[in-house]
Coordinates of C-alpha atoms in Angstrom, one line a residue:
X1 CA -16.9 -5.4 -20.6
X2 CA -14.2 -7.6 -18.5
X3 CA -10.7 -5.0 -18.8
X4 CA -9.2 -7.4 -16.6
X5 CA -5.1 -6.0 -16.0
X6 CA -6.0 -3.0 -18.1
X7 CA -8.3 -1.9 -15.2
X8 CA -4.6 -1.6 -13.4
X9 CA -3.4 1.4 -15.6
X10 CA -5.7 4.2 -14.5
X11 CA -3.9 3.9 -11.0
X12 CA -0.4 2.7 -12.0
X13 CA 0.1 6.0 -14.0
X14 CA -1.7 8.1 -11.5
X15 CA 1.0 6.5 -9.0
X16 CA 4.2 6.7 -11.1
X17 CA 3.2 10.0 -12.7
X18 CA 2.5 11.5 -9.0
X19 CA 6.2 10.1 -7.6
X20 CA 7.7 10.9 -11.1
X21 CA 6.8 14.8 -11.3
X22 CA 5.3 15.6 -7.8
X23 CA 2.7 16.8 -9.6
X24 CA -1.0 15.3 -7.6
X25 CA -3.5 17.0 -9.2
X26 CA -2.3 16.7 -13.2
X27 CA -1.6 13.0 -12.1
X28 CA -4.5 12.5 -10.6
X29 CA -5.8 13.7 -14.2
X30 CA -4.3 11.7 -16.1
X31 CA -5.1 8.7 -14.5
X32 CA -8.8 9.4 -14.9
X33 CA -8.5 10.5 -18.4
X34 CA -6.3 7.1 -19.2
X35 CA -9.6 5.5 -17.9
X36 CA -11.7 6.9 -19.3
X37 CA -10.2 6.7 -22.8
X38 CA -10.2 2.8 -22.1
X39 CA -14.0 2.4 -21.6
X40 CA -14.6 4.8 -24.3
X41 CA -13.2 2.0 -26.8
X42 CA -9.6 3.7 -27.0
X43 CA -11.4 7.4 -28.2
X44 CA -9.5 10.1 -26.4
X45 CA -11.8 12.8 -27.6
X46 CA -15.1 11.2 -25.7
X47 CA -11.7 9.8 -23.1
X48 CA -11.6 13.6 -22.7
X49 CA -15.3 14.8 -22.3
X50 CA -16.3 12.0 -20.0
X51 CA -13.2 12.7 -17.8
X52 CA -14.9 16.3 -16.8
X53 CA -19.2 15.6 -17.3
X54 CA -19.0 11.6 -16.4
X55 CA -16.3 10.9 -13.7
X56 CA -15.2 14.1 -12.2
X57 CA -19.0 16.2 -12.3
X58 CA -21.1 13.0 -11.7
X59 CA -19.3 10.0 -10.2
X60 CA -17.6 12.4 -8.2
X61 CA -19.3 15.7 -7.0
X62 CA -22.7 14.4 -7.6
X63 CA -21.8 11.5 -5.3
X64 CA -23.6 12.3 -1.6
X65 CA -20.8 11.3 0.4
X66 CA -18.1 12.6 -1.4
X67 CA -19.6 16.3 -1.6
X68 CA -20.8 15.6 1.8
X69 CA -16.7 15.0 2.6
X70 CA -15.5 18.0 0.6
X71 CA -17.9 20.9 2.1
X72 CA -16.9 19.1 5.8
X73 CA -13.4 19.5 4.8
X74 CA -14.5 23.3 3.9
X75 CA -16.2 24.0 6.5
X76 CA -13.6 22.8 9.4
X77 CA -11.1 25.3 7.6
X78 CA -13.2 27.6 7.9
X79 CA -13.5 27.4 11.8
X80 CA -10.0 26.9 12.0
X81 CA -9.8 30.2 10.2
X82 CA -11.9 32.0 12.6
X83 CA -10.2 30.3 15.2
X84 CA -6.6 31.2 14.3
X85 CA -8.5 35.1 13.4
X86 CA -9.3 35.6 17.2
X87 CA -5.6 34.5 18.5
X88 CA -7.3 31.2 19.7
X89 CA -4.8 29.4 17.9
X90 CA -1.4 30.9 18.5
X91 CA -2.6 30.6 22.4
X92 CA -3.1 27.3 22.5
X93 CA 0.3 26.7 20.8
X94 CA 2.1 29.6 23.5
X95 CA 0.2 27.4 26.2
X96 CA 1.2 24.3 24.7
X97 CA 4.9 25.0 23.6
X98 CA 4.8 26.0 27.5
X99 CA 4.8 22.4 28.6
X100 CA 6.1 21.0 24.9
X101 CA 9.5 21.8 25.8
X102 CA 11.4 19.3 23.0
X103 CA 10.5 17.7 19.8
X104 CA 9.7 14.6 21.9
X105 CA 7.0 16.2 24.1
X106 CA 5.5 17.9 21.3
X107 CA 5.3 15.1 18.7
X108 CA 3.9 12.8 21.9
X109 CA 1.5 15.3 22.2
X110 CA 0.1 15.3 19.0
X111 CA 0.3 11.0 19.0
X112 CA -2.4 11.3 21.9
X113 CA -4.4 13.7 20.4
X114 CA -4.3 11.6 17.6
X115 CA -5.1 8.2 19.4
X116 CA -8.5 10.2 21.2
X117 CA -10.0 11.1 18.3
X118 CA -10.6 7.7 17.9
X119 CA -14.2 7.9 16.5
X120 CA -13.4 9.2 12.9
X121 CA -10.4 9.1 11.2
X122 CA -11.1 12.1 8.8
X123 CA -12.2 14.1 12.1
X124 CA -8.7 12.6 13.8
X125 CA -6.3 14.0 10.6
X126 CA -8.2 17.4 10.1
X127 CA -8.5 18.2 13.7
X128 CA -5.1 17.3 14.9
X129 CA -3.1 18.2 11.6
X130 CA -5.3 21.7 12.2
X131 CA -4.2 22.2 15.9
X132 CA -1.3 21.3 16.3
X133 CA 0.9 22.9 13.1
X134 CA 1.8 25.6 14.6
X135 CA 2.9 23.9 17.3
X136 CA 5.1 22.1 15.7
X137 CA 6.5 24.7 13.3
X138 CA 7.7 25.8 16.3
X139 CA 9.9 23.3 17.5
X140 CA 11.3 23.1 13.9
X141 CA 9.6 19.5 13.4
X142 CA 9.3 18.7 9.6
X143 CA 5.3 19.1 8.1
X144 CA 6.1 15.5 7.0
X145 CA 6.6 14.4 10.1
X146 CA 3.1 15.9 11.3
X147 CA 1.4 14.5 8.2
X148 CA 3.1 11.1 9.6
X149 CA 1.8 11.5 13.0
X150 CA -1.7 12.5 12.1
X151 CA -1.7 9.5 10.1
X152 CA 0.0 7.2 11.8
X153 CA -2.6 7.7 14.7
X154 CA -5.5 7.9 12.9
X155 CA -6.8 5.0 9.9
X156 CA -5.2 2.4 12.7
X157 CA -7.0 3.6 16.0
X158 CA -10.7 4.2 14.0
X159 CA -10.1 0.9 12.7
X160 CA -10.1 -0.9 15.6
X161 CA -12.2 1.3 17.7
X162 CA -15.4 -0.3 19.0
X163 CA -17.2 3.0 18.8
X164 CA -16.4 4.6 15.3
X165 CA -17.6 5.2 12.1
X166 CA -15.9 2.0 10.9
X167 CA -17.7 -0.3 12.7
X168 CA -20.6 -0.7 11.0
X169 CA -18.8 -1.5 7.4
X170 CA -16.4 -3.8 9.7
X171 CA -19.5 -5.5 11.7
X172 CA -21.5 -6.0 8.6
X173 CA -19.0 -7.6 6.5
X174 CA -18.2 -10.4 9.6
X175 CA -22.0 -11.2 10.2
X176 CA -22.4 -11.3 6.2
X177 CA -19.3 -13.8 6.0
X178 CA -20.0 -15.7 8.8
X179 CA -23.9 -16.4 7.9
X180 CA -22.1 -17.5 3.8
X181 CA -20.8 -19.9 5.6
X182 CA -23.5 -21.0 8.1
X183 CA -21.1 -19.8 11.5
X184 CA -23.3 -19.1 14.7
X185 CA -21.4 -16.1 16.3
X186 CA -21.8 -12.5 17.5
X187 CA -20.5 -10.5 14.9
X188 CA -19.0 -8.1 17.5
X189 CA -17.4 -11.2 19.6
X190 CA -15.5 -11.4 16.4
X191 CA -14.7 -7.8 15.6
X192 CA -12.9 -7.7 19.1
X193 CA -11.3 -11.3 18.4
X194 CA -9.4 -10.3 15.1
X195 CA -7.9 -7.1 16.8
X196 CA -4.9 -9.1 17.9
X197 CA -4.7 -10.1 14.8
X198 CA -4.5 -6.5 13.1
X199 CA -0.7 -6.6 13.5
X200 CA 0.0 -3.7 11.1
X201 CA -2.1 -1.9 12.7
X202 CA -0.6 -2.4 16.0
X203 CA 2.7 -2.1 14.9
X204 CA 2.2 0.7 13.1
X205 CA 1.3 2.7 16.6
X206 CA 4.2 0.5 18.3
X207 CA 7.0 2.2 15.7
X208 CA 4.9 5.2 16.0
X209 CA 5.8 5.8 19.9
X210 CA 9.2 4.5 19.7
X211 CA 10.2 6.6 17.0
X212 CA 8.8 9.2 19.3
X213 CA 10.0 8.4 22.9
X214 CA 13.6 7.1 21.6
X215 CA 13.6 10.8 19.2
X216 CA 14.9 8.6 16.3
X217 CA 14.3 8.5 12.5
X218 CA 15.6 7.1 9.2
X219 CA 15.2 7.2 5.6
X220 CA 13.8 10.2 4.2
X221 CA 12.1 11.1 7.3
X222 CA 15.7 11.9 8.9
X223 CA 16.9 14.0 6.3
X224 CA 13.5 15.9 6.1
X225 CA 14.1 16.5 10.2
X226 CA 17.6 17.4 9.4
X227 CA 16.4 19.8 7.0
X228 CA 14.0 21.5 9.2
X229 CA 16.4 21.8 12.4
X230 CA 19.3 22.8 10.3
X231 CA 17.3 25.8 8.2
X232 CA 13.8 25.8 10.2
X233 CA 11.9 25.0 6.3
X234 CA 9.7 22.7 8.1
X235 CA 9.0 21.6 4.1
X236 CA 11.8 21.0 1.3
X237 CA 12.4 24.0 -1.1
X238 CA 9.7 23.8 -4.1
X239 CA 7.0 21.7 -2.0
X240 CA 3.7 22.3 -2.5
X241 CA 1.8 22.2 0.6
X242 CA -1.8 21.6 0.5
X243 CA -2.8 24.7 2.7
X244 CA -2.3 28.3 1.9
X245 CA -0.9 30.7 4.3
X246 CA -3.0 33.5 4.4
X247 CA -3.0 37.2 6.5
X248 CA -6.6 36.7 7.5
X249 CA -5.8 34.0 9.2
X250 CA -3.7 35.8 11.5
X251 CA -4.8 37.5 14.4
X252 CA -4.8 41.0 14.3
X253 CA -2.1 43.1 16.0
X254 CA -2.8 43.7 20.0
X255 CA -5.1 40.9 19.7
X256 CA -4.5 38.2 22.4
X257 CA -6.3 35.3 22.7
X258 CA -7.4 32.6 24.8
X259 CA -7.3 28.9 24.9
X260 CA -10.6 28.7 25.5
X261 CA -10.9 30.2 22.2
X262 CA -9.6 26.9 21.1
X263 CA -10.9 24.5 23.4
X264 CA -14.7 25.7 23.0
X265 CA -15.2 25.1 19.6
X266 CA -13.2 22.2 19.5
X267 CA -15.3 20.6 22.0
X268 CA -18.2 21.3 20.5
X269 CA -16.9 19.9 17.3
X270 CA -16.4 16.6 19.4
X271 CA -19.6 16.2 21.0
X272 CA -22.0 17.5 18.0
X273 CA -19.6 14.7 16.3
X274 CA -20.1 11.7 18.7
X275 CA -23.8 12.5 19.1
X276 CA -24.7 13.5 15.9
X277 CA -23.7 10.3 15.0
X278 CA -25.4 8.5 17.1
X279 CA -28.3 11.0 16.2
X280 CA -27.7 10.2 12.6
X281 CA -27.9 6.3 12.5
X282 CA -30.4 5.6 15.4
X283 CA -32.7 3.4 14.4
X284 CA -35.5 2.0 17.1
X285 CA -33.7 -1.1 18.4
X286 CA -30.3 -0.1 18.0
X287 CA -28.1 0.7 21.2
X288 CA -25.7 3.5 21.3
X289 CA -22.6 1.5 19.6
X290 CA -24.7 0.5 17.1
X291 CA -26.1 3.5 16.0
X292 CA -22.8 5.4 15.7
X293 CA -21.7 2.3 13.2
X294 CA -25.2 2.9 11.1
X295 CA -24.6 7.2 10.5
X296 CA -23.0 8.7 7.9
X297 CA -20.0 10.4 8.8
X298 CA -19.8 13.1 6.2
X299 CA -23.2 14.2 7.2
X300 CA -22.8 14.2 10.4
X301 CA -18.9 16.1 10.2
X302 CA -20.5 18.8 8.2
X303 CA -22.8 19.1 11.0
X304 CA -19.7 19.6 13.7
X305 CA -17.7 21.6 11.0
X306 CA -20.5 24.3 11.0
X307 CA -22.0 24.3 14.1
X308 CA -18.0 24.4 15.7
X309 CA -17.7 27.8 13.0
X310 CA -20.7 29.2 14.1
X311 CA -19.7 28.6 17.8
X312 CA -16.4 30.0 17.3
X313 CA -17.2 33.3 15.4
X314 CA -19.6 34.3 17.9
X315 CA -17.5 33.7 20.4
X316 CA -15.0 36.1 18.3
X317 CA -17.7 38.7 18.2
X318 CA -18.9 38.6 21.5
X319 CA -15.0 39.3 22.7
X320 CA -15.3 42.0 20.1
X321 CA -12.2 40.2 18.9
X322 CA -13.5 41.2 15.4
X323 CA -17.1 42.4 14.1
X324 CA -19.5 39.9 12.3
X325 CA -18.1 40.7 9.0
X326 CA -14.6 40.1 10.0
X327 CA -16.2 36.6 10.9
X328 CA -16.8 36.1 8.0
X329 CA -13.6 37.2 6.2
X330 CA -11.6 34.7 8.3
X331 CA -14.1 32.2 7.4
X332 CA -13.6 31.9 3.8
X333 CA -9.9 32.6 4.0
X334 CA -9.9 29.3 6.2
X335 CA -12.5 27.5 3.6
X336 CA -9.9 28.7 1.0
X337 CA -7.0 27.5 2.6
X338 CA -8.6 23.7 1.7
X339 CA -9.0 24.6 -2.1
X340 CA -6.3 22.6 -3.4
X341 CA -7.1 19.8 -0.9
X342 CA -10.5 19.7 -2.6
X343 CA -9.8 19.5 -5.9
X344 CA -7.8 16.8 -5.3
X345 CA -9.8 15.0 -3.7
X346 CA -12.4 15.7 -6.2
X347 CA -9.7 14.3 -8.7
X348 CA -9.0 11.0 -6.5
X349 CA -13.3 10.2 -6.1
X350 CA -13.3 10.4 -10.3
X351 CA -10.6 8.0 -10.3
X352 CA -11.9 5.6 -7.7
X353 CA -15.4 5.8 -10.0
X354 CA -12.9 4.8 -13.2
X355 CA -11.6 2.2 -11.1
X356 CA -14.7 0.9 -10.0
X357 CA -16.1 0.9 -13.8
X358 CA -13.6 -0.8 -14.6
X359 CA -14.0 -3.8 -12.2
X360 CA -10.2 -3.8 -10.7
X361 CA -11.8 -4.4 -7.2
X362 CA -13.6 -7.5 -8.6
X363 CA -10.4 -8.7 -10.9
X364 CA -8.1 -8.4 -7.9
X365 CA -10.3 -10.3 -6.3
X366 CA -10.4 -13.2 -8.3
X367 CA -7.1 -12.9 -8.4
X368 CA -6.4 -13.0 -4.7
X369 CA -9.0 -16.3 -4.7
X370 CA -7.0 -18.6 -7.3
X371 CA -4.0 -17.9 -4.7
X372 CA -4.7 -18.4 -1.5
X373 CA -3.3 -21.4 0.0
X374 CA -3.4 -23.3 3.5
X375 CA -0.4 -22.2 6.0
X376 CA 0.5 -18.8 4.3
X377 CA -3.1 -18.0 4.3
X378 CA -2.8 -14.6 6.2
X379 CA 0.5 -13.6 4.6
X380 CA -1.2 -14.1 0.9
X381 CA -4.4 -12.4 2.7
X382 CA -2.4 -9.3 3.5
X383 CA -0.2 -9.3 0.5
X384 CA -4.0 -9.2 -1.3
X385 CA -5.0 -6.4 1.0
X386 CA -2.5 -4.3 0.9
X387 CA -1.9 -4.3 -2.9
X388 CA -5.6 -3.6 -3.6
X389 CA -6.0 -0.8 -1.4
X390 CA -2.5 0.9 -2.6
X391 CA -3.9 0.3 -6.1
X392 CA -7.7 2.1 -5.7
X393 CA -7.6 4.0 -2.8
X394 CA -9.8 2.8 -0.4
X395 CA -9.6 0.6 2.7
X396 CA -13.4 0.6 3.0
X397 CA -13.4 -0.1 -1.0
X398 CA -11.1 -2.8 -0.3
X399 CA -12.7 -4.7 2.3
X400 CA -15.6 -4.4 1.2
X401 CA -14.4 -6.9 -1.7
X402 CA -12.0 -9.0 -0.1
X403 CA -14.0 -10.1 3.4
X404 CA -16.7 -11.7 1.1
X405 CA -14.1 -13.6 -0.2
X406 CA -11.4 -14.6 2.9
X407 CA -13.9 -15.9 5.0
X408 CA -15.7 -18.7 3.2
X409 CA -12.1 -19.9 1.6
X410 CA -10.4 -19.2 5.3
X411 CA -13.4 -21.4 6.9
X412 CA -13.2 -24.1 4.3
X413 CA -9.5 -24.6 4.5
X414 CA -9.7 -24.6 8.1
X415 CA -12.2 -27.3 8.5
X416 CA -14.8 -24.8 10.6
X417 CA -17.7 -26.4 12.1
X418 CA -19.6 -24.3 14.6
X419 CA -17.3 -22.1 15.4
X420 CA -14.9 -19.4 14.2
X421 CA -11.1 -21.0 14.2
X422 CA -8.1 -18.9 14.7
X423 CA -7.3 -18.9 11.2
X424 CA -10.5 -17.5 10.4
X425 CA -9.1 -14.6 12.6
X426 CA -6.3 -14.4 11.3
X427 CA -7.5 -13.5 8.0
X428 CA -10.5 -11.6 8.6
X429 CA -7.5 -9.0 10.4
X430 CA -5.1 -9.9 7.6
X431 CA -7.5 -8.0 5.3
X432 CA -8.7 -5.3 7.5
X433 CA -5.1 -4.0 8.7
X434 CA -3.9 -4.9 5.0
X435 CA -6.0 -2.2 4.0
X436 CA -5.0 0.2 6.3
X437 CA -1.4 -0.5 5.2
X438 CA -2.3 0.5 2.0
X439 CA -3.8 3.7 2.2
X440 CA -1.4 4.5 4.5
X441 CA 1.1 4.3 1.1
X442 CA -1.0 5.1 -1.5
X443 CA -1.0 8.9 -2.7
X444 CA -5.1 8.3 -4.4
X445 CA -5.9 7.6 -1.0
X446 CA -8.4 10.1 0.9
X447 CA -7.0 9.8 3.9
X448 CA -3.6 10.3 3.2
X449 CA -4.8 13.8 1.4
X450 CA -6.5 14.7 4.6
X451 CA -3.5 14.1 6.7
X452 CA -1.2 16.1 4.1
X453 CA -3.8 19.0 3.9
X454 CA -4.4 19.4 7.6
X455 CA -0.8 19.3 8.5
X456 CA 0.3 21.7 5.8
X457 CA 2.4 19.0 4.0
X458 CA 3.5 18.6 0.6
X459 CA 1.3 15.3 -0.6
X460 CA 3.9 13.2 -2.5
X461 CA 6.5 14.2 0.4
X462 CA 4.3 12.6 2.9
X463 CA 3.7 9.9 0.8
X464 CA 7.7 9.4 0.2
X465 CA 8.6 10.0 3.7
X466 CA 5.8 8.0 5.5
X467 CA 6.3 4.6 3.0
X468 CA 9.5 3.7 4.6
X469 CA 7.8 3.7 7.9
X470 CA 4.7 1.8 6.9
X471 CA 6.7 -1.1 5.0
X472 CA 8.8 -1.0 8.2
X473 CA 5.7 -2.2 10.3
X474 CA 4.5 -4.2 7.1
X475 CA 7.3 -6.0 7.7
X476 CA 7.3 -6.7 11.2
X477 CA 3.8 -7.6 11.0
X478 CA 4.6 -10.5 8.6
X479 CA 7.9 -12.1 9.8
X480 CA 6.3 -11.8 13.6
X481 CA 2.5 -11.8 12.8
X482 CA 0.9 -13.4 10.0
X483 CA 3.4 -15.9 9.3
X484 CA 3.5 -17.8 12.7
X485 CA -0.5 -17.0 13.2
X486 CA -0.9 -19.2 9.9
X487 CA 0.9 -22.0 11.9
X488 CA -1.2 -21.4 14.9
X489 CA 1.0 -19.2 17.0
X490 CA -0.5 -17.0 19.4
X491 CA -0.7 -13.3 18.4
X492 CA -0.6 -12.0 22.0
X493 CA 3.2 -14.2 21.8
X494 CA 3.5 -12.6 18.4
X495 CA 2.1 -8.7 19.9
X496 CA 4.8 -9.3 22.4
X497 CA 8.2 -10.8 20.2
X498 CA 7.0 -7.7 17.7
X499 CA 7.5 -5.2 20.2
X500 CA 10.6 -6.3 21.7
X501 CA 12.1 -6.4 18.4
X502 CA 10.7 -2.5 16.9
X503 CA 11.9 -1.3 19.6
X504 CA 14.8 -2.7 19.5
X505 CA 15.0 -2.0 15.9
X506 CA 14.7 1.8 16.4
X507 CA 16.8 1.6 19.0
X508 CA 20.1 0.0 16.8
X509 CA 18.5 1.7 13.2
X510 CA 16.8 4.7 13.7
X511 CA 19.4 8.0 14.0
X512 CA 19.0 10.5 16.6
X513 CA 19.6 14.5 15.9
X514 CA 19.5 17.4 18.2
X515 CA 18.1 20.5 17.9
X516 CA 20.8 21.9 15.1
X517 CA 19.8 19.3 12.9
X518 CA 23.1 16.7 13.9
X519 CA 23.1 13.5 14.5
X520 CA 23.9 12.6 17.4
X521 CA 25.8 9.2 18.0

């Protein structure tokens, strides 16, 4: 059946509901319900039983990768649990808040960290989010601006990274659209050709930094800093952060611990991470790069996740910081600390299976196609991006859709022969920093969960406070970016005129406060 614009509701009143009455996971519920009541012909009773047995038991938690996803995101609390149990934690922060004198040099900090996790951007909001809260809490900085951080630095670095877990999706959908339209070319000659091109991505990191180094903010995001110099609530009165505070995850009193408590496991984590997943996707004939793009993350997470916990509570036990039991109290305090991040996330996989049913990723891309034209290619391109992956969820979801799409329409109206034009470019990053731009915004959206469960922030608050800073770079990215490169400008002159003028916007716009929570003219 062909629902067309009624494929549109299941997310639009997941969306409004959410922002409406802050309330994720009933909104969440709704939406799927509202789905599923439409592809039952309109019966809310079978609406209602398909919402639990269909969409949230089987397209769902039966789904490998999304199971796979929710015991990783488990099993990391659960090392972070033992972690924090054996003082490893509130070490690194002492050690940390040693050198992280200011807000500045923290929130830099946890930007870098951010940016070298560049491999996975699940791994990038869990670990960082994990790490460095309590660092933060410390120096009064807002959760929402940690969940904006750890998000900021993580969707838009994978993206682009050469070695990731993106790269295969990204490689695969170039080679596929370039051989439609009978282009010789090396896929990844291409991949590293529409990077300049990605300029919400870029800017995104570009406001990031300046926000950071010029310690200025606006919109919601200043009054939640206000709020949390001012009273120290590092979230608003009545939040609901997506991690529970818990005794067990507290080291015990006369219990000291090391960094190396931290920085073990942690780089275990990384390296059973990096070659797991080369381990994962090798295939005889593939090189390193490529097999990292051919594994599946979630397996290969859940491999790190556990291996890091086991790693970590024997280190606990051999430091007799606590006995093999206590290990395993801390544990499941820290896998229980991720509960409500799970069943969200469970909630937002049934509603990307609705979706899906429902064929909004196919309708909004027919729609995008009938309106494409010639010099505002890109712009339309990103406009198309960024709406379909606000509206389901999913950057991979959406250019998975749209790439099949751009490319044949971008190569036709650019007259390519032979060769892949800059136009081509243009849109091929048009829709793969579109996307980004809308998960960044949309509250369905897995990442965004990840970065407000990791960093202890209320969801819709990270959602309310981090829009402003995404359209901000939207923005940018169209009156400096995809507008002139749909006329043929540059985008290293377009990279360059984009930065002056973010910086210069912070600079005039953005409000700075000091540590009492005043601004400071």
């Amino acid at each position: 059946m062909d629902y067309e614009w009624l494929a549109l509701l299941p997310p639009i009143i997941a969306i409004g509901f959410a922002l409406w009455k802050r309330q994720v996971i009933l909104s969440l519920l709704v939406g799927v319900f509202t789905g599923a009541t439409i592809i039952a012909g309109w019966n809310p009773l079978k609406g209602l039983l398909d919402t639990f047995s269909v969409y949230i038991v089987e397209k769902s938690l039966a789904d490998s990768w999304n199971i796979g996803i929710i015991v990783f995101l488990l099993a990391v609390g659960g090392m972070i649990g033992v972690i924090g149990k054996m003082g490893g934690t509130k070490a690194i922060a002492t050690a940390i808040a040693k050198k992280a004198t200011d807000v500045r040099s923290t929130q830099l900090a946890t930007a870098l960290m951010g940016i070298a996790i560049f491999f996975d951007d699940y791994a990038n909001s869990i670990v960082v989010g994990n790490t460095m809260r309590p660092i933060t809490d410390a120096q009064n900085i807002s959760r929402e601006k940690l969940a904006y951080i750890v998000d900021s630095s993580a969707a838009p670095v994978s993206s682009m990274a050469p070695i990731s877990t993106w790269i295969a999706m990204e490689l695969g959908l170039i080679a596929a659209g370039l051989a439609d339209v009978g282009l010789s070319g090396d896929a990844m000659t291409v991949f590293f050709q529409t990077i300049p091109y990605r300029f919400y991505s870029l800017f995104a990191l570009v406001l990031l930094f300046n926000l950071i180094i010029q310690r200025k903010d606006y919109s919601t995001m200043l009054k939640a800093e206000i709020r949390a110099r001012k009273t120290g609530k590092v979230y608003a009165d009545g939040a609901n952060p997506l991690i529970a505070e818990d005794k067990n995850l507290l080291p015990d009193d006369g219990v000291d611990g090391s960094i190396w408590d931290v920085i073990i496991p942690i780089t275990i984590f990384l390296l059973v991470t990096v070659f797991g997943l080369w381990y994962n996707g090798y295939e005889e004939g593939k090189n390193f790069k490529d097999s990292i793009g051919n594994s599946d993350a979630s397996v290969v997470l859940t491999w790190a996740a556990f291996i890091g916990s086991i790693v970590a509570g024997s280190i606990g036990v051999i430091k007799k910081r606590f006995n093999l039991s206590g290990a395993m109290d801390s544990w499941v305090s820290g896998a229980k600390s991720m509960f409500t991040a799970v069943i969200i996330l469970t909630l937002a996989f049934a509603l990307k299976g609705v979706i899906s049913e429902m064929g909004l990723d196919v309708w909004l891309g027919e729609i995008a196609k009938d309106s494409l034209n010639e010099g505002f290619l890109p712009l339309i391109v990103f406009a198309a991006s960024m709406f379909m992956a606000f509206a389901i969820g999913s950057s991979w979801g959406t250019n998975g859709i749209l790439m099949p799409i751009v490319i044949p329409i971008a190569a036709q109206v650019s007259n390519a022969t032979g060769a892949v034009t800059p136009l081509m470019l243009a849109c091929m990053g048009s829709v793969l920093t579109g996307a980004v731009f809308g998960d960044h915004c949309s509250p369905i959206s897995d990442t965004t969960i990840l970065s407000s469960s990791a960093s202890g922030s209320d969801h819709i608050d990270h959602v309310r406070t981090q829009m402003p800073y995404a359209i901000t770079a939207a923005v940018f990215a169209i009156i400096f970016g995809f507008i002139p490169a749909g006329f043929g400008l540059s985008p290293w002159i377009s990279l360059i005129l984009g930065l002056i003028s973010i910086t210069l916007f912070v600079k005039f716009f953005g409000k700075k406060i000091d540590n009492n929570g005043n601004i400071v003219e």
